[in-house]
Short mmCIF file of C-alpha atoms in Angstrom, two decimals:
data_model
loop_
_atom_site.label_atom_id
_atom_site.label_comp_id
_atom_site.label_asym_id
_atom_site.label_seq_id
_atom_site.Cartn_x
_atom_site.Cartn_y
_atom_site.Cartn_z
CA MET A 1233 45.14 17.74 27.78
CA ALA A 1234 42.73 20.26 26.61
CA ILE A 1235 39.06 19.52 26.44
CA SER A 1236 38.81 18.81 22.52
CA ALA A 1237 40.94 15.72 23.22
CA LEU A 1238 38.02 15.09 24.98
CA PHE A 1239 35.63 14.35 22.09
CA THR A 1240 38.39 12.43 20.01
CA GLY A 1241 37.11 9.07 18.03
CA GLY A 1242 33.62 10.69 17.71
CA GLN A 1243 32.82 10.81 21.95
CA ALA A 1244 29.76 11.81 22.64
CA GLY A 1245 28.95 14.86 24.57
CA ILE A 1246 28.86 19.00 24.41
CA TRP A 1247 31.21 21.68 25.23
CA TYR A 1248 29.70 25.41 24.94
CA ASP A 1249 32.76 28.19 25.32
CA PRO A 1250 31.32 31.48 25.60
CA ASN A 1251 34.46 33.60 25.45
CA ASP A 1252 35.02 32.38 22.19
CA LEU A 1253 32.70 34.68 20.40
CA SER A 1254 33.26 32.67 17.24
CA THR A 1255 30.85 30.55 18.03
CA LEU A 1256 27.69 33.18 19.08
CA PHE A 1257 24.89 34.25 17.22
CA GLN A 1258 22.37 36.70 17.65
CA ASP A 1259 19.73 34.49 15.28
CA THR A 1260 18.76 30.76 15.26
CA ALA A 1261 20.09 29.96 11.60
CA GLY A 1262 23.68 31.48 12.79
CA THR A 1263 24.36 34.41 10.18
CA VAL A 1264 24.32 37.27 12.54
CA PRO A 1265 27.21 36.98 14.47
CA VAL A 1266 27.84 37.91 18.72
CA THR A 1267 30.28 40.50 18.37
CA ALA A 1268 30.25 42.61 21.89
CA ALA A 1269 28.78 42.03 25.20
CA GLY A 1270 25.41 43.06 25.80
CA GLN A 1271 23.87 41.56 22.81
CA SER A 1272 21.96 38.39 23.06
CA VAL A 1273 22.46 35.13 21.90
CA ALA A 1274 19.85 32.92 19.75
CA LEU A 1275 22.41 30.11 18.71
CA MET A 1276 25.64 28.77 20.72
CA ARG A 1277 27.67 26.46 18.96
CA ASP A 1278 29.12 23.12 20.26
CA LYS A 1279 32.59 23.13 20.24
CA SER A 1280 32.60 19.08 21.05
CA GLY A 1281 32.88 18.24 17.48
CA ASN A 1282 29.00 16.08 18.31
CA GLY A 1283 26.78 19.91 16.76
CA ASN A 1284 24.94 20.10 19.89
CA HIS A 1285 24.48 23.38 19.59
CA ALA A 1286 22.00 25.57 21.62
CA SER A 1287 19.47 27.66 20.53
CA GLN A 1288 16.46 29.78 21.49
CA ALA A 1289 14.10 30.82 19.01
CA THR A 1290 11.84 33.22 21.64
CA SER A 1291 13.83 36.87 21.56
CA SER A 1292 13.04 37.21 25.40
CA LYS A 1293 14.22 34.25 25.97
CA ARG A 1294 17.64 34.26 25.24
CA PRO A 1295 20.49 34.91 27.47
CA VAL A 1296 23.31 38.05 27.58
CA LEU A 1297 26.90 38.11 26.63
CA THR A 1298 28.67 39.82 29.38
CA TRP A 1299 31.48 41.21 30.08
CA ASP A 1300 33.33 40.46 33.56
CA SER A 1301 36.07 42.64 34.03
CA SER A 1302 37.36 41.05 37.21
CA LEU A 1303 38.11 37.59 35.63
CA GLY A 1304 38.75 39.35 31.84
CA ARG A 1305 36.30 37.26 30.34
CA TYR A 1306 32.99 36.63 28.72
CA TYR A 1307 29.96 34.85 30.21
CA LEU A 1308 26.45 34.06 29.01
CA ASN A 1309 24.47 36.08 31.53
CA PHE A 1310 20.96 33.48 31.95
CA ASP A 1311 18.69 36.11 33.57
CA GLY A 1312 16.49 33.63 36.07
CA VAL A 1313 13.40 35.01 34.94
CA ASP A 1314 12.83 32.94 31.76
CA ASP A 1315 16.26 32.49 29.59
CA TRP A 1316 17.64 29.04 28.67
CA LEU A 1317 19.18 27.57 25.78
CA LYS A 1318 18.30 23.87 24.20
CA THR A 1319 19.69 21.25 21.66
CA VAL A 1320 18.62 18.98 19.12
CA ASP A 1321 16.66 15.61 20.51
CA GLY A 1322 18.74 12.88 21.22
CA ALA A 1323 22.23 15.15 22.89
CA SER A 1324 20.99 14.09 26.39
CA ASN A 1325 20.95 10.56 25.68
CA SER A 1326 24.46 9.38 25.17
CA ALA A 1327 26.04 12.67 26.98
CA THR A 1328 24.89 12.63 30.43
CA GLN A 1329 27.71 10.64 32.36
CA SER A 1330 29.84 13.82 33.60
CA LEU A 1331 29.29 17.26 34.06
CA ALA A 1332 31.39 20.24 34.28
CA VAL A 1333 30.00 23.64 34.82
CA TYR A 1334 32.26 26.82 35.01
CA GLY A 1335 29.52 28.50 37.08
CA TYR A 1336 28.14 31.70 39.25
CA TRP A 1337 24.83 31.69 39.97
CA THR A 1338 23.06 33.46 42.84
CA ILE A 1339 19.42 32.85 44.16
CA PHE A 1340 17.31 35.31 44.84
CA SER A 1341 14.41 33.96 46.44
CA GLY A 1342 11.92 30.61 46.69
CA TRP A 1343 12.48 27.75 44.40
CA VAL A 1344 14.54 29.13 41.45
CA SER A 1345 15.46 26.71 39.64
CA THR A 1346 16.72 23.37 38.29
CA PHE A 1347 20.11 23.05 36.28
CA PRO A 1348 20.56 21.66 34.22
CA ALA A 1349 16.61 20.07 33.61
CA THR A 1350 16.36 17.90 31.14
CA ALA A 1351 13.18 16.81 28.98
CA THR A 1352 12.24 14.32 30.65
CA VAL A 1353 11.71 16.07 34.07
CA HIS A 1354 7.86 16.03 33.90
CA GLN A 1355 7.66 12.87 32.29
CA SER A 1356 7.36 9.21 33.19
CA PRO A 1357 8.70 7.20 33.86
CA TRP A 1358 11.56 9.12 35.39
CA ALA A 1359 14.47 9.58 33.92
CA ASP A 1360 15.95 12.79 34.11
CA PHE A 1361 19.29 13.79 34.72
CA GLY A 1362 18.55 17.14 36.49
CA LEU A 1363 22.06 17.51 38.74
CA PHE A 1364 21.52 20.42 40.27
CA SER A 1365 18.34 21.95 41.58
CA LEU A 1366 19.17 24.87 43.70
CA ASN A 1367 17.24 26.45 46.67
CA PRO A 1368 18.15 28.27 49.38
CA THR A 1369 17.29 25.37 51.59
CA ASN A 1370 18.67 22.61 50.64
CA GLY A 1371 21.31 24.39 47.70
CA ILE A 1372 22.43 22.26 45.35
CA GLN A 1373 20.86 18.69 45.07
CA ALA A 1374 21.87 16.44 42.71
CA ARG A 1375 19.20 14.34 41.01
CA LEU A 1376 18.99 11.33 39.00
CA GLY A 1377 16.02 9.78 38.17
CA SER A 1378 13.28 10.17 40.68
CA THR A 1379 16.14 10.09 43.11
CA ALA A 1380 17.24 13.28 44.62
CA THR A 1381 19.87 13.93 46.98
CA ASN A 1382 20.68 17.57 49.00
CA LEU A 1383 24.47 17.94 48.55
CA TYR A 1384 25.01 21.70 49.11
CA PRO A 1385 24.68 23.21 52.07
CA THR A 1386 24.10 27.16 51.32
CA SER A 1387 26.96 27.92 54.17
CA LEU A 1388 29.52 27.20 51.43
CA GLY A 1389 28.14 30.32 49.20
CA VAL A 1390 25.37 29.97 47.35
CA GLY A 1391 23.65 32.92 46.78
CA SER A 1392 27.11 34.63 47.31
CA ALA A 1393 29.64 32.21 45.88
CA PRO A 1394 32.70 33.21 43.27
CA ALA A 1395 32.51 31.19 39.56
CA TYR A 1396 33.13 28.20 40.82
CA VAL A 1397 33.22 24.43 39.08
CA THR A 1398 31.40 21.65 40.01
CA GLN A 1399 31.34 18.72 38.16
CA TYR A 1400 29.25 15.28 39.33
CA HIS A 1401 29.78 11.50 37.50
CA THR A 1402 26.37 9.36 37.65
CA SER A 1403 28.80 6.17 38.04
CA ASP A 1404 29.46 6.77 42.05
CA GLY A 1405 27.62 9.77 42.77
CA ALA A 1406 30.17 11.75 43.48
CA LEU A 1407 30.19 15.73 43.93
CA TYR A 1408 32.96 17.78 42.83
CA ILE A 1409 33.33 21.37 43.97
CA ASN A 1410 36.13 22.76 42.08
CA THR A 1411 38.67 19.94 42.56
CA THR A 1412 37.84 18.69 46.02
CA LYS A 1413 35.46 15.93 46.09
CA TRP A 1414 31.92 16.55 48.15
CA SER A 1415 31.24 14.57 51.17
CA ILE A 1416 27.79 13.63 50.28
CA ALA A 1417 27.64 11.30 47.59
CA GLY A 1418 24.42 12.24 45.11
CA PRO A 1419 22.52 9.26 43.16
CA SER A 1420 23.96 6.99 41.30
CA GLY A 1421 23.11 4.68 38.24
CA SER A 1422 22.37 4.47 34.54
CA VAL A 1423 20.01 7.07 33.14
CA ALA A 1424 17.57 5.26 31.07
CA TYR A 1425 15.92 7.72 28.21
CA PRO A 1426 12.57 6.40 26.94
CA THR A 1427 13.03 8.36 23.63
CA PRO A 1428 15.61 11.26 22.42
CA VAL A 1429 15.34 14.26 24.83
CA PRO A 1430 16.92 17.56 23.73
CA PHE A 1431 19.57 18.95 26.75
CA ILE A 1432 18.15 21.90 27.91
CA LEU A 1433 20.42 24.72 29.80
CA GLY A 1434 18.57 26.89 32.37
CA ALA A 1435 15.30 25.50 32.76
CA ASN A 1436 12.93 22.69 33.05
CA VAL A 1437 12.02 21.00 30.06
CA VAL A 1438 8.39 23.61 29.84
CA GLY A 1439 10.77 26.41 30.45
CA SER A 1440 9.86 27.50 33.94
CA GLU A 1441 12.25 27.17 36.98
CA CYS A 1442 14.96 29.23 35.00
CA LEU A 1443 18.28 29.85 36.67
CA ASP A 1444 20.05 32.84 37.55
CA LEU A 1445 23.01 31.73 36.09
CA ARG A 1446 26.54 32.87 34.47
CA LEU A 1447 27.90 30.22 32.61
CA TYR A 1448 31.80 30.88 31.58
CA GLY A 1449 31.61 26.79 29.83
CA LEU A 1450 30.46 23.99 29.89
CA VAL A 1451 31.44 20.67 29.45
CA LEU A 1452 29.31 17.14 29.24
CA LEU A 1453 30.68 13.91 28.45
CA GLY A 1454 29.33 10.62 27.81
CA ARG A 1455 31.07 8.56 29.77
CA ASN A 1456 32.52 9.04 33.17
CA MET A 1457 35.70 10.95 33.52
CA THR A 1458 38.89 9.91 34.81
CA THR A 1459 40.62 11.61 37.92
CA GLY A 1460 42.94 13.25 35.10
CA GLU A 1461 40.50 13.86 32.69
CA ARG A 1462 38.28 15.66 35.49
CA SER A 1463 41.65 17.38 36.72
CA SER A 1464 42.09 18.92 33.31
CA VAL A 1465 38.75 20.30 32.77
CA TYR A 1466 38.86 22.23 35.36
CA THR A 1467 42.23 23.84 34.50
CA ASP A 1468 40.84 23.86 31.11
CA LEU A 1469 37.41 25.50 32.46
CA THR A 1470 39.08 28.06 34.75
CA THR A 1471 41.96 29.04 32.13
CA LEU A 1472 41.23 32.11 29.69
CA SER A 1473 41.19 31.47 26.35
CA SER A 1474 40.78 33.20 23.68
CA THR A 1475 41.22 32.39 19.71
CA GLY A 1476 40.99 33.23 16.50
CA THR A 1477 43.26 36.46 15.15
CA ALA A 1478 43.59 39.65 16.68
CA SER A 1479 42.77 38.77 19.76
CA GLY A 1480 42.67 41.05 22.98
CA SER A 1481 44.69 40.96 25.96
CA VAL A 1482 44.05 38.79 28.78
CA SER A 1483 44.92 39.62 32.29
CA ILE A 1484 44.51 38.54 35.92
CA THR A 1485 44.50 40.89 38.86
CA GLY A 1486 44.66 39.90 42.55
CA ALA A 1487 44.73 36.16 44.46
CA ALA A 1488 44.24 34.61 41.10
CA SER A 1489 44.86 30.83 40.55
CA GLY A 1490 43.87 30.35 36.95
CA GLN A 1491 45.72 30.58 33.26
CA ALA A 1492 45.53 32.94 30.92
CA LYS A 1493 46.35 32.25 27.73
CA ALA A 1494 46.09 33.82 24.20
CA ALA A 1495 46.02 32.34 20.79
CA GLY A 1496 46.30 32.89 17.27
CA GLN A 1497 47.38 35.57 14.79
CA GLY A 1498 48.00 39.02 16.22
CA SER A 1499 47.98 37.78 19.97
CA GLY A 1500 47.69 40.32 22.46
CA SER A 1501 49.28 40.90 25.97
CA VAL A 1502 48.66 38.28 28.82
CA SER A 1503 49.44 39.67 32.49
CA ILE A 1504 49.34 37.90 35.68
CA THR A 1505 49.54 40.21 38.79
CA GLY A 1506 49.36 40.02 42.39
CA GLY A 1507 49.08 36.19 43.83
CA ALA A 1508 49.05 34.10 41.15
CA GLN A 1509 49.99 31.06 40.90
CA GLY A 1510 48.69 30.22 36.78
CA GLY A 1511 50.45 30.27 33.71
CA ALA A 1512 50.49 32.98 31.17
CA GLN A 1513 51.19 31.53 27.73
CA VAL A 1514 50.87 33.73 23.92
CA GLN A 1515 51.01 31.61 21.09
CA GLY A 1516 51.30 32.26 17.23
CA GLN A 1517 52.33 34.04 15.27
CA ALA A 1518 53.44 38.22 16.54
CA SER A 1519 52.44 37.53 19.67
CA GLY A 1520 52.81 40.38 22.16
CA GLY A 1521 54.03 40.05 25.67
CA VAL A 1522 53.40 37.84 28.70
CA SER A 1523 54.39 39.56 31.81
CA ILE A 1524 54.06 37.96 35.52
CA ALA A 1525 54.13 39.94 38.38
CA GLY A 1526 54.19 39.95 41.92
CA ALA A 1527 54.10 36.47 43.97
CA ALA A 1528 53.83 34.15 40.89
CA GLN A 1529 54.96 30.72 40.65
CA GLY A 1530 53.32 30.06 37.37
CA GLY A 1531 55.56 30.36 34.19
CA ALA A 1532 55.22 32.55 31.27
CA SER A 1533 56.01 31.55 27.69
CA ALA A 1534 55.61 33.28 24.00
CA GLN A 1535 56.07 31.27 21.03
CA GLY A 1536 55.61 32.05 17.92
CA GLN A 1537 57.05 34.02 15.06
CA GLY A 1538 57.78 37.66 16.83
CA ALA A 1539 56.75 36.76 20.17
CA GLY A 1540 57.28 39.59 22.40
CA SER A 1541 58.69 40.00 25.80
CA VAL A 1542 58.12 38.03 28.58
CA PRO A 1543 59.04 39.54 32.04
CA ILE A 1544 58.81 37.98 35.40
CA SER A 1545 59.28 40.22 38.39
CA GLY A 1546 58.74 39.50 41.76
CA GLN A 1547 58.98 36.17 43.84
CA ALA A 1548 58.04 34.37 40.91
CA SER A 1549 59.68 30.81 40.50
CA GLY A 1550 58.27 29.50 37.47
CA GLN A 1551 59.76 29.40 33.58
CA ALA A 1552 60.24 32.14 31.71
CA LYS A 1553 60.21 30.74 28.17
CA ALA A 1554 60.24 32.54 24.21
CA SER A 1555 60.31 30.71 21.63
CA GLY A 1556 60.62 31.54 17.31
CA GLN A 1557 62.00 34.01 15.22
CA GLY A 1558 62.59 36.93 15.98
CA ALA A 1559 61.77 36.15 19.98
CA GLY A 1560 61.90 39.37 21.91
CA ALA A 1561 63.04 39.90 25.36
CA VAL A 1562 63.57 37.11 28.51
CA THR A 1563 63.49 38.77 31.72
CA VAL A 1564 63.99 37.46 34.78
CA PHE A 1565 63.86 39.10 37.85
CA GLY A 1566 63.91 36.64 41.51
CA ALA A 1567 64.83 33.07 42.05
CA GLY A 1568 63.44 31.62 38.10
CA THR A 1569 64.54 29.50 34.80
CA ALA A 1570 65.10 31.68 31.38
CA THR A 1571 64.83 29.37 28.37
CA VAL A 1572 65.65 31.16 24.75
CA THR A 1573 65.25 29.25 21.53
CA GLY A 1574 65.08 29.94 17.98
CA GLY A 1575 66.62 28.85 14.90
CA PRO A 1576 69.24 29.50 12.56
CA SER A 1577 68.05 32.79 11.89
CA ALA A 1578 66.67 33.50 14.82
CA GLY A 1579 67.48 37.38 15.83
CA LEU A 1580 66.90 36.56 19.32
CA GLY A 1581 67.01 39.84 21.84
CA ALA A 1582 68.12 40.90 24.93
CA VAL A 1583 68.13 38.14 28.19
CA ALA A 1584 68.28 39.72 31.50
CA ILE A 1585 68.66 37.53 34.25
CA GLN A 1586 69.30 39.50 37.92
CA CYS A 1587 68.97 37.25 41.13
CA ARG A 1588 69.63 33.37 41.65
CA VAL A 1589 68.62 31.83 38.49
CA ARG A 1590 68.74 27.72 38.57
CA ARG A 1591 69.05 27.23 35.17
CA LEU A 1592 69.81 29.43 31.70
CA SER A 1593 69.44 28.06 28.03
CA ILE A 1594 70.20 29.72 25.58
CA PRO A 1595 70.60 27.75 22.47
CA ALA A 1596 70.47 30.49 19.77
CA ARG A 1597 72.08 33.43 19.06
CA VAL A 1598 71.55 36.35 21.30
CA HIS A 1599 72.58 39.62 21.23
CA ARG A 1600 72.90 40.79 25.16
CA LEU A 1601 72.76 38.89 28.01
CA THR A 1602 72.51 40.36 31.48
CA ILE A 1603 73.64 38.80 34.68
CA PRO A 1604 74.11 41.24 37.14
CA CYS A 1605 73.38 38.92 40.28
CA LEU A 1606 74.19 35.74 41.34
CA TRP A 1607 73.79 33.03 38.54
CA ARG A 1608 73.98 29.45 39.17
CA ALA A 1609 74.38 27.65 35.97
CA LYS A 1610 73.34 23.69 35.07
CA MET B 1080 17.89 48.68 29.83
CA ARG B 1081 15.63 45.59 31.23
CA ILE B 1082 12.12 45.26 31.48
CA THR B 1083 10.76 42.62 32.90
CA ALA B 1084 6.75 42.00 32.75
CA ALA B 1085 4.54 39.99 34.46
CA CYS B 1086 1.32 39.16 32.11
CA PRO B 1087 -1.62 37.50 33.89
CA ASP B 1088 -3.36 34.20 31.95
CA THR B 1089 -6.09 35.77 31.20
CA LEU B 1090 -3.92 38.16 29.03
CA ALA B 1091 -1.63 35.33 27.68
CA GLY B 1092 -2.65 35.01 24.15
CA SER B 1093 -3.21 38.99 23.66
CA ALA B 1094 0.42 39.51 25.16
CA ASN B 1095 1.92 36.93 22.82
CA ALA B 1096 0.67 38.32 19.77
CA LEU B 1097 1.74 41.51 20.67
CA ALA B 1098 5.31 40.03 21.70
CA ALA B 1099 5.09 38.58 18.19
CA LEU B 1100 4.19 41.73 16.17
CA VAL B 1101 7.55 44.00 18.06
CA GLY B 1102 9.61 40.34 17.98
CA GLN B 1103 11.73 39.11 15.37
CA SER B 1104 9.79 36.01 14.09
CA GLU B 1105 6.71 34.08 15.05
CA ALA B 1106 8.73 32.45 17.92
CA ASP B 1107 8.37 35.17 19.98
CA ALA B 1108 5.20 34.45 20.12
CA LEU B 1109 5.65 31.72 22.96
CA THR B 1110 7.04 34.93 24.91
CA TYR B 1111 4.74 34.40 28.02
CA SER B 1112 4.40 30.48 27.45
CA VAL B 1113 4.78 29.12 30.72
CA PRO B 1114 2.76 30.20 33.77
CA ASN B 1115 5.79 30.56 35.95
CA TYR B 1116 5.14 33.10 38.73
CA GLN B 1117 2.76 33.99 41.69
CA ASP B 1118 1.58 36.73 43.48
CA ALA B 1119 1.31 35.99 47.27
CA ASP B 1120 -2.74 35.63 46.77
CA GLY B 1121 -1.74 32.98 44.27
CA ALA B 1122 -3.35 34.40 41.24
CA VAL B 1123 -0.47 33.33 37.99
CA TYR B 1124 1.63 34.79 36.13
CA ARG B 1125 3.75 34.39 32.85
CA VAL B 1126 6.72 36.49 33.36
CA ALA B 1127 8.98 37.79 30.52
CA SER B 1128 12.51 39.53 30.87
CA PHE B 1129 14.50 41.05 28.07
CA VAL B 1130 17.00 44.05 27.22
CA ALA B 1131 15.64 46.74 25.19
CA ARG B 1132 16.19 50.02 23.47
CA PRO B 1133 14.76 53.06 25.09
CA THR B 1134 13.78 54.21 21.56
CA TRP B 1135 11.77 50.61 21.36
CA VAL B 1136 9.60 51.54 25.11
CA LEU B 1137 8.92 55.13 23.35
CA GLN B 1138 7.49 53.24 20.24
CA LEU B 1139 5.35 51.01 22.23
CA LEU B 1140 3.72 53.54 23.81
CA THR B 1141 3.43 55.31 21.01
CA ALA B 1142 1.65 52.50 19.48
CA GLN B 1143 -0.75 52.40 22.78
CA SER B 1144 -2.56 55.28 20.55
CA LEU B 1145 -3.35 53.76 17.63
CA PRO B 1146 -5.91 51.23 16.36
CA ALA B 1147 -5.76 47.94 16.12
CA ASP B 1148 -5.76 48.02 12.40
CA ALA B 1149 -2.93 50.87 12.18
CA LEU B 1150 -0.61 48.83 13.96
CA PRO B 1151 2.33 47.45 11.06
CA ARG B 1152 2.91 43.97 10.86
CA PRO B 1153 6.96 43.43 10.59
CA ASP B 1154 7.76 41.72 7.21
CA TRP B 1155 7.65 37.94 8.09
CA ASP B 1156 4.10 37.89 9.04
CA ASP B 1157 1.59 36.75 6.63
CA GLY B 1158 -1.49 37.51 8.70
CA GLN B 1159 -1.32 35.49 11.15
CA ILE B 1160 -0.92 38.14 14.20
CA ASP B 1161 -4.17 38.75 15.58
CA LEU B 1162 -3.78 42.80 15.70
CA ASP B 1163 -6.72 42.66 18.20
CA ALA B 1164 -5.26 40.92 20.26
CA ALA B 1165 -2.57 42.69 20.24
CA SER B 1166 -3.83 46.12 20.42
CA GLN B 1167 -5.80 44.80 23.65
CA ALA B 1168 -2.48 43.77 24.71
CA LEU B 1169 -1.10 47.35 24.03
CA ALA B 1170 -3.95 49.05 26.09
CA ALA B 1171 -3.25 46.80 29.19
CA ILE B 1172 0.87 47.64 29.38
CA SER B 1173 1.68 49.62 32.53
CA ILE B 1174 5.37 50.79 32.97
CA GLY B 1175 6.42 51.72 35.84
CA PRO B 1176 7.58 50.11 39.39
CA SER B 1177 4.19 48.76 40.75
CA ALA B 1178 3.31 44.98 41.89
CA ALA B 1179 2.11 42.89 39.59
CA ALA B 1180 -1.91 43.06 39.05
CA THR B 1181 -4.58 40.41 37.04
CA ASP B 1182 -6.19 43.25 35.24
CA ARG B 1183 -2.89 44.33 33.33
CA ILE B 1184 0.64 43.86 31.96
CA GLN B 1185 3.36 45.51 34.28
CA ALA B 1186 6.36 45.87 33.21
CA VAL B 1187 9.19 47.24 35.48
CA ILE B 1188 12.29 48.67 33.71
CA HIS B 1189 14.78 47.17 36.54
CA ASP B 1190 18.56 45.81 35.33
CA ASP B 1191 18.48 43.15 37.97
CA PRO B 1192 15.42 41.07 37.14
CA ALA B 1193 14.90 39.41 40.60
CA GLU B 1194 14.85 43.21 42.31
CA ALA B 1195 11.92 43.81 39.08
CA LEU B 1196 10.16 40.50 40.43
CA ALA B 1197 10.58 41.55 43.87
CA ILE B 1198 8.78 44.95 42.90
CA LEU B 1199 5.90 43.00 41.06
CA GLY B 1200 5.90 40.74 44.42
CA LEU B 1201 6.31 37.50 42.51
CA THR B 1202 7.53 34.59 43.11
CA PRO B 1203 8.21 31.33 41.09
CA ILE B 1204 5.50 28.80 41.46
CA PRO B 1205 7.31 25.36 42.73
CA VAL B 1206 7.25 22.79 40.99
CA GLN B 1207 7.22 19.14 42.54
CA TYR B 1208 9.48 16.19 42.11
#
């Protein structure tokens, strides 16, 4: 399930994806696109379809688009001093029941921030949904109205943690760190807003307590997520995603567990190297190559016209799949499965399988087939 | 380069006039809008951190020698910016790795704003919940 499916039927909520540069602009009017790292972001468009775009009119308070070379994706860098973004009024009223943040935050000293603080933090009655107050003593502090519970000891990585996903449900006060439910429950219940309020990302209502945050993605939903939805949101937020024309390459190196995906015309290559467990996928016309090397357990697939090569080498146990007209070569080294599909005029390229392969499916014409090792066909 | 500037509360009006003068829109008059940091003595500051080109800094330093009526207004301004206040802020700017002070706008050039705040000797003002 894609994140976009959460918002079908007019479901209230918010979805920000800083890695999708088509949603970022250097002016609040949305006329000057963000095109490269180092540029400040005045407007980030909501991808949920609800129009809850976040903006910042004051130049110095804008986060900066930054490239994370280790993860191979962009994030918004909130400087922890005065950066924050704000939606129009009303965005928080119906979208505050479930939150997922793919972030990487650090704390330097003292009380730093409330995240995501809302417009009613300093108003009476207490009606805020400031989920994640961060301070070095209490770690993450879940907050609902005037009730706050410290949930996350600093020993678990506040200040030095890598990117991780946090999700919070107000129905039962459950906090999830990545996919694990935290042992301590936070406050639960409903939120009663006295007036339409915006959603403020990175600061409290008056623009102080700003958060030192790397924002890779964020989803708010106007209802609690199901277990399956929560899992899917985690997967999607940690999936490298780039869409549109002329997408660049996506790579995961090291002990990666996410997925790499490139979609659109002229997509580039996707590679996973090292102890990868995720999948690699390229969709669209003229897709590039997809490769998984090392102790990979995921799948690799390329779909669309002119798909490139799909090699899996090493201790791979996933699937390699190429479909569409003019699909390129599919190579599996190790215990994998290879599937090649195409139309009557497919003109498929070579298929090479080495060592044990559990299944081979080739329903279309193949120019060359090489099976040098043990092969057990179904 | 990233600049982190600490403006004492008493100079906030002037600093915001200058921020509007060198900024992109009238919204930049809200640059120093919140008293969000304090020093060890409890003095309150409004801190802004932003990325700027080196040429921008040079232009700012050059403008320090200009009289108030010689400061160029941006195209969007129809006379709202208080040039005298902006000139006062310009004169109060000090760039360098020094602690914040209540008689000047101290600007520290450092890629890490947390390090810049440490140099300025400032900590966030706690908010009671």
